[in-house]
Short mmCIF file of C-alpha atoms and ligand atoms in Angstrom, two decimals:
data_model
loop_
_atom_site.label_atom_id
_atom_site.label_comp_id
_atom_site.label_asym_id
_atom_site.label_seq_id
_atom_site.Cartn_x
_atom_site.Cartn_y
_atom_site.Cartn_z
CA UNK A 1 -14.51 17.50 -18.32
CA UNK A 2 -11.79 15.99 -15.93
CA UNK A 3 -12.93 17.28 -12.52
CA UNK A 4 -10.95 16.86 -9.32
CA UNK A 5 -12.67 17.31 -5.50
CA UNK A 6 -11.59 17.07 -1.70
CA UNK A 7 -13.30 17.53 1.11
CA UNK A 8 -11.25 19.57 3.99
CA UNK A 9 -11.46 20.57 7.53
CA UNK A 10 -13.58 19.32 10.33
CA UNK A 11 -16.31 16.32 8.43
CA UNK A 12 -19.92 16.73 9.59
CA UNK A 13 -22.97 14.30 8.04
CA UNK A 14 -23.64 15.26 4.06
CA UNK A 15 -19.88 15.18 2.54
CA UNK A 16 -20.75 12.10 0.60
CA UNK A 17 -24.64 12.76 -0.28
CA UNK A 18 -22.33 16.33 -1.82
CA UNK A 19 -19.71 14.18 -3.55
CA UNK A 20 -22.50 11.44 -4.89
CA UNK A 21 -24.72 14.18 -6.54
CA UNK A 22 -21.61 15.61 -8.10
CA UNK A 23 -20.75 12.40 -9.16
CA UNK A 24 -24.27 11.57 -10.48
CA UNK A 25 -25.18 14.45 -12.16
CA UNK A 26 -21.61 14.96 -13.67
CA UNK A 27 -21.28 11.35 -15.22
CA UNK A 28 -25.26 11.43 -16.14
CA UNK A 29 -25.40 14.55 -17.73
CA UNK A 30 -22.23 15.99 -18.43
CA UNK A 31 -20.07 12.67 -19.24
CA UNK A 32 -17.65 14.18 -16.85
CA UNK A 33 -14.51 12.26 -14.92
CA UNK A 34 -13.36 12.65 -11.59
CA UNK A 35 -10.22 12.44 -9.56
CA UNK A 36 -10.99 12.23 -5.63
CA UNK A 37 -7.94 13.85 -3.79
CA UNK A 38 -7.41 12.54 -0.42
CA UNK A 39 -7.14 14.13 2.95
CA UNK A 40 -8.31 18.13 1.98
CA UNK A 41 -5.55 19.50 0.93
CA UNK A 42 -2.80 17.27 1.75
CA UNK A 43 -4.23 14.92 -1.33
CA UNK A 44 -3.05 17.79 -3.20
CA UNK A 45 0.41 18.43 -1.36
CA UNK A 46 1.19 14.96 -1.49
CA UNK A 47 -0.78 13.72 -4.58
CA UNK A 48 -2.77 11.08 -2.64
CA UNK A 49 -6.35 10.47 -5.44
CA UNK A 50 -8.93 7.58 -5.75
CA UNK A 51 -11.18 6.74 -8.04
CA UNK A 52 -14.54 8.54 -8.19
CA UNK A 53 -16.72 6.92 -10.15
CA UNK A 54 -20.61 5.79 -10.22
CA UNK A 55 -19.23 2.42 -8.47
CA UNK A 56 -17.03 3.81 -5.42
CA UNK A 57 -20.10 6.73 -4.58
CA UNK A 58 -22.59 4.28 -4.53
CA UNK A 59 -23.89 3.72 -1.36
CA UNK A 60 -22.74 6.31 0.52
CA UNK A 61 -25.75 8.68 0.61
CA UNK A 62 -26.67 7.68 4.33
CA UNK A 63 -23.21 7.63 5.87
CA UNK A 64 -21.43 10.30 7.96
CA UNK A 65 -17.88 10.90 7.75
CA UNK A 66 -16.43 11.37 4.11
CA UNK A 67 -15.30 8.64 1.76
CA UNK A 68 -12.49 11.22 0.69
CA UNK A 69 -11.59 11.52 4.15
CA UNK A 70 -10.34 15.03 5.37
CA UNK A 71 -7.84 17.21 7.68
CA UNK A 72 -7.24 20.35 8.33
CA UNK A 73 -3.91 20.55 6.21
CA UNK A 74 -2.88 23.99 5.27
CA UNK A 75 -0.95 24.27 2.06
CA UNK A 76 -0.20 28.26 2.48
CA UNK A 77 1.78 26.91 5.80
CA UNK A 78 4.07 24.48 3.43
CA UNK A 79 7.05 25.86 1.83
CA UNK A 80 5.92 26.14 -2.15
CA UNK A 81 2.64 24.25 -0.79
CA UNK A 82 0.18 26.54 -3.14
CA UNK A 83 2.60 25.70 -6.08
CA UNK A 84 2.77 22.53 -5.14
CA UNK A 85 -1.60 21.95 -5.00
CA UNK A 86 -1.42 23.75 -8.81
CA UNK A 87 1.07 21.49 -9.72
CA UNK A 88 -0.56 18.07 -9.00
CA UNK A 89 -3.92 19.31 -10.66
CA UNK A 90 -1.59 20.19 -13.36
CA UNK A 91 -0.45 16.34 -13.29
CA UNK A 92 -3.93 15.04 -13.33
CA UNK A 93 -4.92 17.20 -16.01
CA UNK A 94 -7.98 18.68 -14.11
CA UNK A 95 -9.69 21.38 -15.80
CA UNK A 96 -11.78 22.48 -12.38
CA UNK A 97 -11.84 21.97 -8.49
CA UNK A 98 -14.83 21.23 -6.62
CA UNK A 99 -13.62 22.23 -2.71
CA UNK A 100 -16.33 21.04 0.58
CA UNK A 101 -15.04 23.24 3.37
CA UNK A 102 -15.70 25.78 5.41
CA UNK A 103 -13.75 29.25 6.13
CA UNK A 104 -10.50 27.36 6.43
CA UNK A 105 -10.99 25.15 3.55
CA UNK A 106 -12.25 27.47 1.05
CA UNK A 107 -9.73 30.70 1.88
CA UNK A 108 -7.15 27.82 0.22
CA UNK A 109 -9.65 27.49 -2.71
CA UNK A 110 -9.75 31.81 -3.06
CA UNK A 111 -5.87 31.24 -3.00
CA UNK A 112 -6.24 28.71 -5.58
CA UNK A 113 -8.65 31.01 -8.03
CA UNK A 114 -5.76 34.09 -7.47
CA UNK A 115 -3.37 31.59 -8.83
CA UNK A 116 -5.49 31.34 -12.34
CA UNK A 117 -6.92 27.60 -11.21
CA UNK A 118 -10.73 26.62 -11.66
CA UNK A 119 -12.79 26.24 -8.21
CA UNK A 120 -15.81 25.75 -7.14
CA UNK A 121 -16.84 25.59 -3.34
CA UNK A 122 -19.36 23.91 -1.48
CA UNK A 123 -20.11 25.23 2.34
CA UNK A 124 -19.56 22.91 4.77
CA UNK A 125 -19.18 23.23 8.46
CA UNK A 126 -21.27 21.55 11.39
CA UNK A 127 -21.19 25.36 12.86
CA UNK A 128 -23.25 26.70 10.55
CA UNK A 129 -20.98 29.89 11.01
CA UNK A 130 -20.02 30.33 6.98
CA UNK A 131 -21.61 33.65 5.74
CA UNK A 132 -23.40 33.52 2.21
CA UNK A 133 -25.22 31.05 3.23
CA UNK A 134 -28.77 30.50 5.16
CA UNK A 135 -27.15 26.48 6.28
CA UNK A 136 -25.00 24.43 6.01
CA UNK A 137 -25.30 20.67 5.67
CA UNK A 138 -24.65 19.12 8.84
CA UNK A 139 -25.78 21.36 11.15
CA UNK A 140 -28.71 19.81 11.23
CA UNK A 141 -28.09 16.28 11.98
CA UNK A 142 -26.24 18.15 15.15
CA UNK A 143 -28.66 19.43 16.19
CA UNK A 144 -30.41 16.82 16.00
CA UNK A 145 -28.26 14.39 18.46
CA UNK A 146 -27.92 17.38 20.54
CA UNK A 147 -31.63 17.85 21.17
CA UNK A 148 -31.60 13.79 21.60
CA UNK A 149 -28.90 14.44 24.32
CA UNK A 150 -30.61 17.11 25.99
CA UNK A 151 -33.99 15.03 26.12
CA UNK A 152 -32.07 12.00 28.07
CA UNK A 153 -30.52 14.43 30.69
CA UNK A 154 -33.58 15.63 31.30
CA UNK A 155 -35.13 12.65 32.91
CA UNK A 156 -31.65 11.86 35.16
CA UNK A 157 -31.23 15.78 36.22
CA UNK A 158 -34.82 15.55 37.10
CA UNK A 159 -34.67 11.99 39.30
CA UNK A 160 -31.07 13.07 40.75
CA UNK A 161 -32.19 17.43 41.51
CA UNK A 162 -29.10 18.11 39.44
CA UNK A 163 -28.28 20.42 37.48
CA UNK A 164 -26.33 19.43 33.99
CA UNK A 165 -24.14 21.25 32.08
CA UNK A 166 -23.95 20.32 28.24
CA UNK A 167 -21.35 21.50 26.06
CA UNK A 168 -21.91 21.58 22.73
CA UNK A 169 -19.44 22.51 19.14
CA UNK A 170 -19.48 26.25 18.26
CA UNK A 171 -16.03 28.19 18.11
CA UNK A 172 -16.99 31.52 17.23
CA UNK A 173 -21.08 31.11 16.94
CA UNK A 174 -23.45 29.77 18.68
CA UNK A 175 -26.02 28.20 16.60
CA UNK A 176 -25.79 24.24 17.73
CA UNK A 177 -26.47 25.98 21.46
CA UNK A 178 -28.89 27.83 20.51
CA UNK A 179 -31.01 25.94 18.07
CA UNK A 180 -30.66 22.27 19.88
CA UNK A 181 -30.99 24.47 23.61
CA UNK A 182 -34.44 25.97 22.15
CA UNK A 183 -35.20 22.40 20.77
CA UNK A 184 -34.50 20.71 23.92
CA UNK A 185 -36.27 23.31 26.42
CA UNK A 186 -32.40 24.51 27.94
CA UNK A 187 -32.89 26.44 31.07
CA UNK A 188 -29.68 28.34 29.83
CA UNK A 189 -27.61 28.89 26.96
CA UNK A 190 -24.22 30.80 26.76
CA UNK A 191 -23.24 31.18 23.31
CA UNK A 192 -19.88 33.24 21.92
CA UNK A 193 -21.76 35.95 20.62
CA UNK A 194 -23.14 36.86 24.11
CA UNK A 195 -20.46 36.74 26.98
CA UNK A 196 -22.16 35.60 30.43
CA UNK A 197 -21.30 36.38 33.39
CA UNK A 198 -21.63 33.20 35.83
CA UNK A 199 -22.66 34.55 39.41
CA UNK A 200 -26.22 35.49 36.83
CA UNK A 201 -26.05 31.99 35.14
CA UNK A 202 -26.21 30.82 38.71
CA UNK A 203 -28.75 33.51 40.35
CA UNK A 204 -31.28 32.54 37.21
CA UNK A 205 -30.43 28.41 38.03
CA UNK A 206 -31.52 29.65 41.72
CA UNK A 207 -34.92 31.79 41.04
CA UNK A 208 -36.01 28.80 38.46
CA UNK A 209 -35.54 26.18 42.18
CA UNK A 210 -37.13 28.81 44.13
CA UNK A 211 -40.05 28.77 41.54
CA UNK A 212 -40.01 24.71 42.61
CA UNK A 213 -38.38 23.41 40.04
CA UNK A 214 -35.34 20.97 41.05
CA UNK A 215 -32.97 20.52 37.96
CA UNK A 216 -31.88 22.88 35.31
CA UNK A 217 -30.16 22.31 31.71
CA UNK A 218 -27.30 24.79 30.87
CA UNK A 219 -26.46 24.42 27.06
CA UNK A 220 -23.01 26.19 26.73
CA UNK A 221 -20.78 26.28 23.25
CA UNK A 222 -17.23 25.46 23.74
CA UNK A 223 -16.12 28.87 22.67
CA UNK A 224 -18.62 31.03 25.28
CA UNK A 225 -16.54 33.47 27.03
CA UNK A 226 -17.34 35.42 30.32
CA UNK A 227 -18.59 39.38 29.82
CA UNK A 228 -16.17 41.92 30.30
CA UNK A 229 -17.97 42.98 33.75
CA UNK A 230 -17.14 39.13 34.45
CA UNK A 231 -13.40 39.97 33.88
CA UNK A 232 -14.11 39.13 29.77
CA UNK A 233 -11.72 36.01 27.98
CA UNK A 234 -12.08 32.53 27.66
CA UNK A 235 -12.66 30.05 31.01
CA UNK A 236 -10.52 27.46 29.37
CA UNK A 237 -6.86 27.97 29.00
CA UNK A 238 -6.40 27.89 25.79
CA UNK A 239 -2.84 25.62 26.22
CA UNK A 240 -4.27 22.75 23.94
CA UNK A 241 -2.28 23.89 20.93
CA UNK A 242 -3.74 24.65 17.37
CA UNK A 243 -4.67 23.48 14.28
CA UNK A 244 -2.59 24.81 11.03
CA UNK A 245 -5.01 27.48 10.36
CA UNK A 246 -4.07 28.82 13.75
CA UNK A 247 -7.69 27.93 15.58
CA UNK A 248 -6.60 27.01 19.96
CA UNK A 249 -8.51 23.41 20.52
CA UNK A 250 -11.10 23.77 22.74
CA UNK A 251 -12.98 21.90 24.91
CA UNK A 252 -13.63 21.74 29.03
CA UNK A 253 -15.69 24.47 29.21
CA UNK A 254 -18.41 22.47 30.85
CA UNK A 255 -16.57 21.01 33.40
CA UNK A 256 -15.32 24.72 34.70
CA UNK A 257 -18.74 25.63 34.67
CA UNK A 258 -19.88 22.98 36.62
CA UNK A 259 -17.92 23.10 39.46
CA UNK A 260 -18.68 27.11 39.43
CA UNK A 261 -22.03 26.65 39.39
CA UNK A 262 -22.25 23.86 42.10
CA UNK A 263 -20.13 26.39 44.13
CA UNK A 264 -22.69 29.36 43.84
CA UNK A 265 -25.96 27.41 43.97
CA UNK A 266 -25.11 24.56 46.10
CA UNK A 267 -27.19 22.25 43.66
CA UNK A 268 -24.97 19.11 42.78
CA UNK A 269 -23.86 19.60 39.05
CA UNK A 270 -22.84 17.17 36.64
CA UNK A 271 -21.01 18.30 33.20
CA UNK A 272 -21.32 16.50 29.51
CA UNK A 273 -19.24 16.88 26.74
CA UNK A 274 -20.74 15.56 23.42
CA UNK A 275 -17.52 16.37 21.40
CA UNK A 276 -17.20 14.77 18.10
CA UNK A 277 -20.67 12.53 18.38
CA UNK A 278 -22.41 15.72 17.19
CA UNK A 279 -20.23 15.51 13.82
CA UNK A 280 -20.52 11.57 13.73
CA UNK A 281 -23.04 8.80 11.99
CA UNK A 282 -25.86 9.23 9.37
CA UNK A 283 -27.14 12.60 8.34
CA UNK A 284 -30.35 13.25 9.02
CA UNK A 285 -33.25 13.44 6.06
CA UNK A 286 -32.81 17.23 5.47
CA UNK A 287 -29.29 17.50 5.47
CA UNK A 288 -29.39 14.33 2.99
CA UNK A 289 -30.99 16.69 1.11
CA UNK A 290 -29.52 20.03 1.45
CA UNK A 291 -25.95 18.76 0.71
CA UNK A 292 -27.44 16.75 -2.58
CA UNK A 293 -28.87 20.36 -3.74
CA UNK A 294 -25.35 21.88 -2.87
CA UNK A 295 -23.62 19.05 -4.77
CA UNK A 296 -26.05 19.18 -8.02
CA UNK A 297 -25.77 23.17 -8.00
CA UNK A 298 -21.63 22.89 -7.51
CA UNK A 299 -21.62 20.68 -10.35
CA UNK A 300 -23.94 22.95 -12.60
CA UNK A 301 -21.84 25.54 -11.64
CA UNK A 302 -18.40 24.68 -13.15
CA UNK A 303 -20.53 23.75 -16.30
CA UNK A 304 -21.53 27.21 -16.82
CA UNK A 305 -18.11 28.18 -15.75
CA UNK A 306 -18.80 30.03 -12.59
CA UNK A 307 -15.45 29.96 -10.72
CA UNK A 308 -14.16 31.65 -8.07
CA UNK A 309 -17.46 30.86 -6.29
CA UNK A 310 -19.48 29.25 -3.82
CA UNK A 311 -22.75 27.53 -4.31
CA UNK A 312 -24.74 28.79 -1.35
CA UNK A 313 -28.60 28.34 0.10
CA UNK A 314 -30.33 31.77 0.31
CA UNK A 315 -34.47 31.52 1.04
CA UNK A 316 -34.35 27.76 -0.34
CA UNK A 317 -33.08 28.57 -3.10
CA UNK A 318 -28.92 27.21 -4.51
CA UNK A 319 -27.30 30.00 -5.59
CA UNK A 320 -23.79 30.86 -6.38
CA UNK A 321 -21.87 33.52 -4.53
CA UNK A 322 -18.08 34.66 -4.63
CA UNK A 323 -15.76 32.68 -2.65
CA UNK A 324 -14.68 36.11 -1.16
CA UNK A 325 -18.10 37.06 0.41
CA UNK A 326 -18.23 33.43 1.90
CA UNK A 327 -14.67 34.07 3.69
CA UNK A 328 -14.95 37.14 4.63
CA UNK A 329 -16.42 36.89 8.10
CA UNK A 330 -18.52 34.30 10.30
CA UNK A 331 -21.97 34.37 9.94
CA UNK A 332 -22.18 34.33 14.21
CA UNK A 333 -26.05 34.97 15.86
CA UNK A 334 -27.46 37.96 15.26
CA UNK A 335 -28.60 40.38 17.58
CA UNK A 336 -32.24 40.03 16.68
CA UNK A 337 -32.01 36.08 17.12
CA UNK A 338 -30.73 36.56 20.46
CA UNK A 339 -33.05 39.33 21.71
CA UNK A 340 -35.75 37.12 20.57
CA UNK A 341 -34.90 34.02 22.73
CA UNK A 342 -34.29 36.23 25.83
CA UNK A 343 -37.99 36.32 25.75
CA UNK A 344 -38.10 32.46 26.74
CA UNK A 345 -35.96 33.24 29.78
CA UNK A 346 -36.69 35.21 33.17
CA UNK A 347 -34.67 38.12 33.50
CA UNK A 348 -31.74 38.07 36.11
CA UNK A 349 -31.34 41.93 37.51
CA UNK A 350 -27.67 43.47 37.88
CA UNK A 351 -26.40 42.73 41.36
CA UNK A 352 -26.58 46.23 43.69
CA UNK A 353 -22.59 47.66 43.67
CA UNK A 354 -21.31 46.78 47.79
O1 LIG B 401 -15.25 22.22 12.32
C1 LIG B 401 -15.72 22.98 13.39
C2 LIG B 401 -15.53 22.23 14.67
O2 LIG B 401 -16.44 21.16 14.75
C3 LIG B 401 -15.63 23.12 15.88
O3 LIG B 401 -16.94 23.29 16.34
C4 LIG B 401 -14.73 22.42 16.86
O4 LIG B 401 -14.14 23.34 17.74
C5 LIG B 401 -13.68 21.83 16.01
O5 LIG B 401 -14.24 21.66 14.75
C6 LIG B 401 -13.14 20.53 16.50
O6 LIG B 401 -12.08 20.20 15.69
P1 LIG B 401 -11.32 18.83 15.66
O7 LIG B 401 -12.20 17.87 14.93
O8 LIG B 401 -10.07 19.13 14.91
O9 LIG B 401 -11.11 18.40 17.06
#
């Protein structure tokens, strides 16, 4: 079979251990040929391929970023731009689509399937926000350097009595905070899926001093937003423009919070942004591994002619869901998750009304 793939949206560690096992298992056991298109899905606007082959996937098993490179190219926003993705397929004479993305990514892949055209998806996002699915690869290896980062501001917020504010990815959920703030012991995390309200973020920084401790770790994700009784939206104005799928750019959130907390507490803060190192260099050993399983069961998966679907993890085992279910919504922190971590944290009262 002649089978075409692109990787699209944001990259995270595990796009090529995904496209290698594709590769592997297609050319080892199903004689299959590939067509790489470049970019996500401006490969397929603008017909830029390479050659996927045993040769140009091997190795890349241990390197981040993705050999097909990506972007966050939205065809549905081109005049004729779905057309135009059917048409170059058409061209290459691909009989099936395997699509890495996330929400963004594989809503264009559901458009595709509508449009008669053989896809397969493969989650990806360093969020881990993609419903259907228990993980996805790359959240991980995030979590990972975030813990590292947490573990090395520990020892200069504790020589320096500072407190340190680390801002971490997560749009809409909270999962890098949370998982990488239990990992690394943060005093506080603010996640999307629970608005905060700062003047407690700063009362709980203050009872943890007055317990004798001197420095604090807040773990906030870039999309946290204060609670309604804290006046509710975003604390970054959202003026950064957006992406073709309509998402604002984030980012700052930290350094707001800092100030606001050095202002309430009177303990010298410091904020860190760790941006796009959480989505760069070598995947760590399980998501190696998870986005290998996602690749071989993607691959299996147009063999027994499963389209319109997403392979998906669900209690360790690959499975294969419709692309519809994985779209849907985000998969944000659930209540339960976050009810269970309060228990690591002292509680703040409610301020008496004046
Ligand atoms: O892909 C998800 C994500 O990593 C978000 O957590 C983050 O807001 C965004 O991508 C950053 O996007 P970009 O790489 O376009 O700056």
């Amino acid at each position: 079979m002649k089978i075409g793939m692109l990787t699209g949206g944001g990259d995270c560690p595990g796009l090529n251990a995904v496209i290698r096992a594709v590769v592997r298992k297609g050319v080892f056991h199903y004689k299959d040929q590939f067509v790489g298109f470049l970019e996500g899905w401006r490969g397929l606007l603008e017909n830029k391929t390479m050659v996927l082959d045993l040769s140009t996937v091997g190795g890349i098993l241990p390197r981040g970023g993705t050999i097909l490179r990506t972007s966050r190219t939205n065809p549905s926003k081109h005049p004729g731009g779905i057309e135009q993705c059917a048409a170059t397929l058409q061209k290459h004479q691909i009989e099936a689509l395997i699509a890495i993305g996330g929400d963004d990514t594989l809503s264009v892949a559901q458009k595709l399937h509508e449009q008669g055209i053989r896809v397969v998806g493969v989650p990806k996002t360093i969020d881990n926000d993609l419903s259907g699915t228990d993980f996805t690869f790359g959240f991980d290896t995030a979590c990972n350097v975030v813990c590292e980062s947490i573990d090395r501001l520990h020892t200069t917020a504790e020589a320096h009595n500072r407190v340190m504010v680390v801002e971490v990815m997560g749009r809409d959920a909270g999962w890098i905070a949370l998982y990488s703030g239990i990992a690394g012991g943060a005093d506080a995390i603010l996640i999307p899926e629970r608005p905060f309200d700062l003047d407690k973020v700063a009362e709980s920084i203050r009872q943890r001093h007055e317990r004798g401790r001197y420095f604090s770790i807040v773990v906030v994700a870039e999309g946290a937003k204060f609670s309604p009784q804290a006046g509710g939206g975003s604390p970054v104005p959202q003026d950064m423009g957006k992406d073709e799928f309509g998402h604002a750019k984030l980012g700052g959130i930290a350094n707001i919070l800092a100030r606001e907390i050095e202002t309430r507490t009177g303990f010298e803060t410091r904020a860190v942004v760790l941006g796009h190192i959480q989505r760069g260099g070598s995947p760590s050993a399980f998501d190696r591994v998870l986005a290998t399983r996602y690749g071989l069961g993607a691959i299996d998966m147009i063999h027994r002619q499963e389209f319109g679907r997403m392979a998906a993890l669900r209690s360790n085992k690959i499975v294969s869901i419709p692309l519809k279910e994985a779209i849907a919504k985000n998969r944000t922190v659930d209540q339960e998750m976050i009810e269970m971590v309060d228990g690591l944290f002292e509680e703040v009262a409610d301020k008496e009304p004046a």
